[in-house]
Each structure stands twice: as C-alpha cells, then as structure tokens.
Phi, psi and omega in degrees: 000136182293143176255119182277125180272324177100177191286337188275327167038038186286333178299315179291321183300327180295340182267354185295140176281093190287330187283346185239136177268125182276093184243001178280159178286151175293127183280176178289143183279162179286346180177162182287141180235098176068022177068008177082002183270339182283151176232154176252001177156186179225151173234105189063237179263005185258132178278151168250113182284151176299323180296319180297318179295317178302313182296312182295322178296316177300314182295323179296317179294316180296322178297320178296320179296320179294322181292320185267342183073018181229147175291156184220121175283161181296320176302323177293320178299321178295321182299326181263006171082022181292330179293326178288324178297316180295317181295319180295322178299315180294316180299318179299314180299312184291331175296318177293320177300319180294320179294319179298317179296320180297325180274356180078022180275142174194166175250159184279170180299326182297320179292321177298315180300314181298321180296318180292317181294325183273354184292331182083354181289332192242032180271131179276185181298334180275003179082004181252162177300131182251108184298320180291321177297320178303309181294321183293314181297319179295320180298319180294334178269006179072027182240145172269162178298322180297317181296316182295317182290329174295320178298316178299315182298317180294321178298312181295322178294321178297320176300318180300316180294316180297316180294329177295330181281317189249354183299139175082003179288130181228159179290132175301131187303314183297317181297313181296316181296323179296315179296318180296316179300320180292312186287327186264358177298144186239156176230141169248132181206160175246141181206158178219142178258123182250135174227194185301331181291343180272354180290134179293319178247124179302156178296139176286166174293134180292144175277165177301321181296320180293317178295320179295321179293318177298317179297315183289331183282342184227061184298328182297328182291340185242017180260126176282141177286178174307131186237136176256128176272112189240135168257137184217160166234148180204160178206129179237159178305323181297333181290334184242011185298328182290342181265002183261128178266135176235120183274160184298324181298317180295322179294317178298318181296320179292321178298315180294323180297328183249035183303324182295333179287328184263353176228087186253136177288169175302139178233155180226147174274117193228143169243144183229128176243115185265142179241160183285336179206169185295322182300313181294323178295317180293323178295319179296318179296321179297321179295320179294315180296333181275005178120357176285193181221156176299321180300320180295321179293321178296313181297324180296339178270003181078023182245169168241172187297331180296333182285340182249003182279121178267355183075209178266127186228156173264171179299323180294331180294336186265001178061228184296339181276352186303312183299318182294317183289330182265005179285315182296146179272353183219179179299135186198168170260133183234138174122180006294142177234134178289133177229175179294343179262353183125176178298141186216151169260138178242136172245125180268117183257346181192153179236120179255113185295160178301148184240126176234114180245120180287164178300320182298320180289329183271349191301311184299317179295320178295321180296314179299317181297313182293321180294318178296320179297316180291324177296322178296322178292323177298317179295316180300325180292342181269347189300313183299316178300314182294321178297320179295321178296316178297318180297331180277001175106005180294144177270170177297323179297320180291324176299318180297329180288327187255007181213183178274002177300139178261137182263141178201171176232157186209134169271100191258135166208163182304124181114338175292132183225028179267149178057224182294342180291353175285350181261139180298322181298320178291320178302315180298317180294320179296324179292324188267340188296145177229167182301327184283349184283141172268144179299140176225149177285129178229159185264146171262165187296335183262014181095000176280177179224162176202164170214149182219161179222132179274123180267331181175170181236129179254126182292160178308140185211145177282125179289151177293147180303321182297330182279341183236025186300321180295319179295318180296320181297317179297320179295320178297318181298320178297315180295315181294322179297316180299318180294318181293321178294324177298318178296319181296312181293330177296327179281328184276332186304314181299325181291320178292322178296332180280357176110359181289139181289140180299320181297326179297331180271008176089011180263147175274101189262150173238140178248123182247135180230145177065036182273129176257174181297334181270004181287167177235129180248104181302137176085349182286147178293164176302139178079009184297305183294324178302319179292319180301319183282358172265350188274161174253154180307135181088345181288145176243135181223145177254124182244120188271136172241199179272102181074009179221161173226142174251125175257124185228139174240124179279124183263324183199152173243128179241124177290160180299136179262108184300335183273351181289140180303318181296320179295319178298321179293319177297317180297318180297319180295316179297319180302315180294313184295319181293315180298318178296319180297315178298318181295318179297316180295317181296316180295322179299315180296316180297313182297319179294322178297319177298316180299319182298334184260003186246134177282125182243127180232123182240141178262098184295331178297315177296319179297316179297326179296319177295317179299320180298323181287344181264357181296000000 
C-alpha cells in the first residue's frame, strides 16, 4: 500500500543535491527491472518507475565508488544514505517535470530527434544513425521507443525550466571587484626566521627548580590517560612466514595468473569533457587555443575537475578515442574526438610508460605474498582448536604453551600502537573489554588472530617528574628559546625600523615581492601571511612559532592591477564562482518551493523490494 508523504515533503527536500543541476540524460540501465511497468510512487501527476530508481541508485553507488576508489556493498551504501540521496534526486526531477507539465511547457519533436541523433549511442558502422540498432538497444534495456523518447522530452523540458530560473545570472560587478581587489592585493616585505642557533649566548643548563616549575605549570602534558592492563596472545602470518615453504611451481603459476599485472600497456592520466554536439566542442577548443583554459570550460559547464577526471587509462579503456589520445608524445589537449557519449575534449596530464616485470624481478614479492597467504590459512586452521581450548577452561598462558601464539602484556589506552595494538581490531577490543569478559579468539586485519584478558584499570595519573624528565627538559628549552629570542628581537627591532638591513645585523634575511594572500612562504610560522596583511608599510612585527620567531618588516603595499594577467584570471574565476553560487542558491529555493507545493506518494514496499534485490 502506498504511503502518502504529503505536500510538505521537507525530509526529502533536505537531501536534494542543491548545488548541481541534473541536466544529463538518463543513461542505459544495468538490466531490466520488472519490464518498466512497476512504480515506486508518484510526484504530483508524474510516476517514478522502479527501473528509474534502480538505475539512479546504481549510478549513485558507482559514482561514490569512483570518488573513493573503494568498492561499496549495498548495506554500506544504505548506512551512508546513498539510497535516500538517489530517491531524493528522482523526486526532485519528477517534481520539476510535474511543474513543467502544469505550466504547459514542452519541447518539440525536432529537438527530441536532434538529441537522439547527437547522442552517439545509436551510430552504425557508417557513422550514421542506425534505426535498427536504436530499436534493438532499447529493446534489450526493456524500453520502448515511446518510453525512451518521452524520457528525452522530459529531460529537455526540465532543462528549459531550469534555465528559465537561473539563466542570465551574473556576478554583481561591485561584489566581484571587491573580492578581486582583496585577493590580488600584493605585499613586499623582508623577514628573517630566528631559532636557537641565532642566540648570541647559548641557553644555560636548566636548574632543578626551573624543570620543576615547567612540570608543575603543565600537568596535563604529563598525565597518562585511563589505562587498561591487558594480557594477550597473538599470532600473525608474518610471525611464521619463515616456516612456510613455497615451491617454484606455485610461484610460476601465480606469476602467470597475474600476467596482466606484470605486463601493463602504456597508460595516461586523462581528463575528458563531453559535449552535446560537435559545434559546441569545436567552439570550446577554439576558446582554449585562443588563450582560454580547460578549467574555465569545465567550470562553465557547472562541473569541477574531479567530475571529468578519468584517472589513469589505457588506449583500450577509451574505445574509439584511444588512438587519438595516445598519439601525442607529450602532454597535450586532444579533440574534439567522437566517443560513445558524444564529441569530447581530452587533456593529457601524465604519461605512464608500459611496464614489463620479469618473473625473476617479481619472484621475491610473489614469494612473500604466497607465503603470507599460506601462513594465514595455517593460522585459520588453528582457530577451531584454540576456541575449543578456551571453551574448555584453558587460560591465555596455557594457549601460548600448546600453540605458536605469543603471550604478552600491554598498558593500553587510546593511541598506543605497539604490538597487536597497531591493529584496528585489537584497538576496538581493547576499548570494549571489561573485567567480566572471557577471552575469545578474534581476527586481525592481516589474517592473524588474538585473544585478550583485562587484568585491571588504572585511573588517569600524573607521571613522576623523574619518569618524564626528558620531555620536561624539551618543553623548558622551547619556552626558554622563545623568551630569549623575544629579548633579542626587542633589541634588534628599533635598528631595523631605522632602516638598518637585517643581514647587517647578522640575520639571514629573505626579501619577498608581489606576495598575495594565497601565496605560500616555506618555513614561515602558522599565521605568518595573515599577520603580514594586517601590517602597514614600515611596520615591524614578531610572529611566534614553536621554538622559533619570525621578524618581518612590511616594505610596500600594491593594490590589485586590473590589467595584469593574474588579476584577470582571478576575476574570471570569481565571476564564474559567484554566478554559480547565486544560481545554485536560487535554484535550491525554487526546487524546494516546487516540492513544498507538490503531493508526493511513495510505496515503501516496492522500494524495499528493489533494495532486497541489490543485497
């Protein structure tokens, strides 16, 4: 039975991806879902098909995997809310589709036809639209031509509605000019970094009273947290690897099995920007050749570089575009090149040469890998025996006597990473263990095993001065050095203010010119540039770091030069970013308003059924 959410639908609205306009066409699905007839709900008068939800959910999960570089199970996707994100995206789209229909907006057949012809999905061997291929591909996806063309029409109409809301938005000139003036303003200054080596008189040896005062003034630095006294046994594959035999035949077989890893073709680091038609692609390339940039073209599409980054790819990964992208001998811009997604520009950012690794070169690594794998299996085979011994009343000490498990003790608290505490599984167990718990065999991340027993808990305690004397001495030296440097700079500052050169005073000075707020000064203390940009010409300021001081004199302030190439680039970037920000905010308000006025009804049973099939 459908569950009615109602007109306010604010829970879903909070999940909408407000910053991005969904203007791409719905791609082909990974497989047919119920023949396209099932629905998971309605938004106004518009249905949400089960197939559409399945496709968008799959794409959302795959997109997350590409961003993180890690596989993701469906239960994990649910934990981070990707299913809600996908559902909200669909609800948002259908709300706009419903609004467009309510206003009587639509696009003509000619636009739908052009979109299909320019998509590149249905091009035959002769490079022309293939009517039979069109019908066949749609049939394989469980779609009729009417259904697909309706989807295209709705997508284009939605774009029309979206552009009507945000079209023509530009950055306010005053706002943009203010930001550019701030960002492109420059400073010239002289500065020197002083440390203990610049002291005229070396630091004296600290007295007992001074160390005691440092210790007493900072008790938190020398206080141990709550500590658990733990007895443990453990065994890892690395501990027994030397006792594992690996024969040559197995190594050869593993090398042959992974031949593709040891014989890799040339790969390139590539970015790809796809266009809806050849004309737009050629216009973008012309702008780049005339002095524009690939980044500007990406930003103009409302994207960032991560959205167009393909990572490292082989020629085969790029299909028909492979030969063109792998033709240049150096980093280059390539295209427009026809791809299955449409004409595209490719930017080559790096070239990774082909890799050939012989068996002899790979042998040691393969042997360690195979030996560790076999050692892990040997350990796994012991788990049942060890568990039975524990269940029968054996202690950890007795387990160590009758097996290869190593016995040890540990003063454990969060942050300890010695021995088994270097493993996350042991850390979790150490955090949760209580006096009432019986030891159990648990697995480590590398195939090892462990068991632990809590002997007692020691409350937070201040360590004795004798036990932390070296730490206290280092802290005293930092404090004393800072104080001595402060005295030194206090004597030097008036002379520098009077015009004396820092080098004349024995300081190693650096002269910086044309420094902006976004610059980086190697070796400078935290907050250095922020302080410099607060100063007036001729002012001298001392900026304190850890055991160091930076003495800086501001020599000149230069306002932003509107005619400078760097300033023009900053202005162009701000214009795009501000306009995009305004457009995103405006669209977010508009989309939320549409949702607030639209009745949304979702069938949770159908949604749960789709989730069950994705487990």
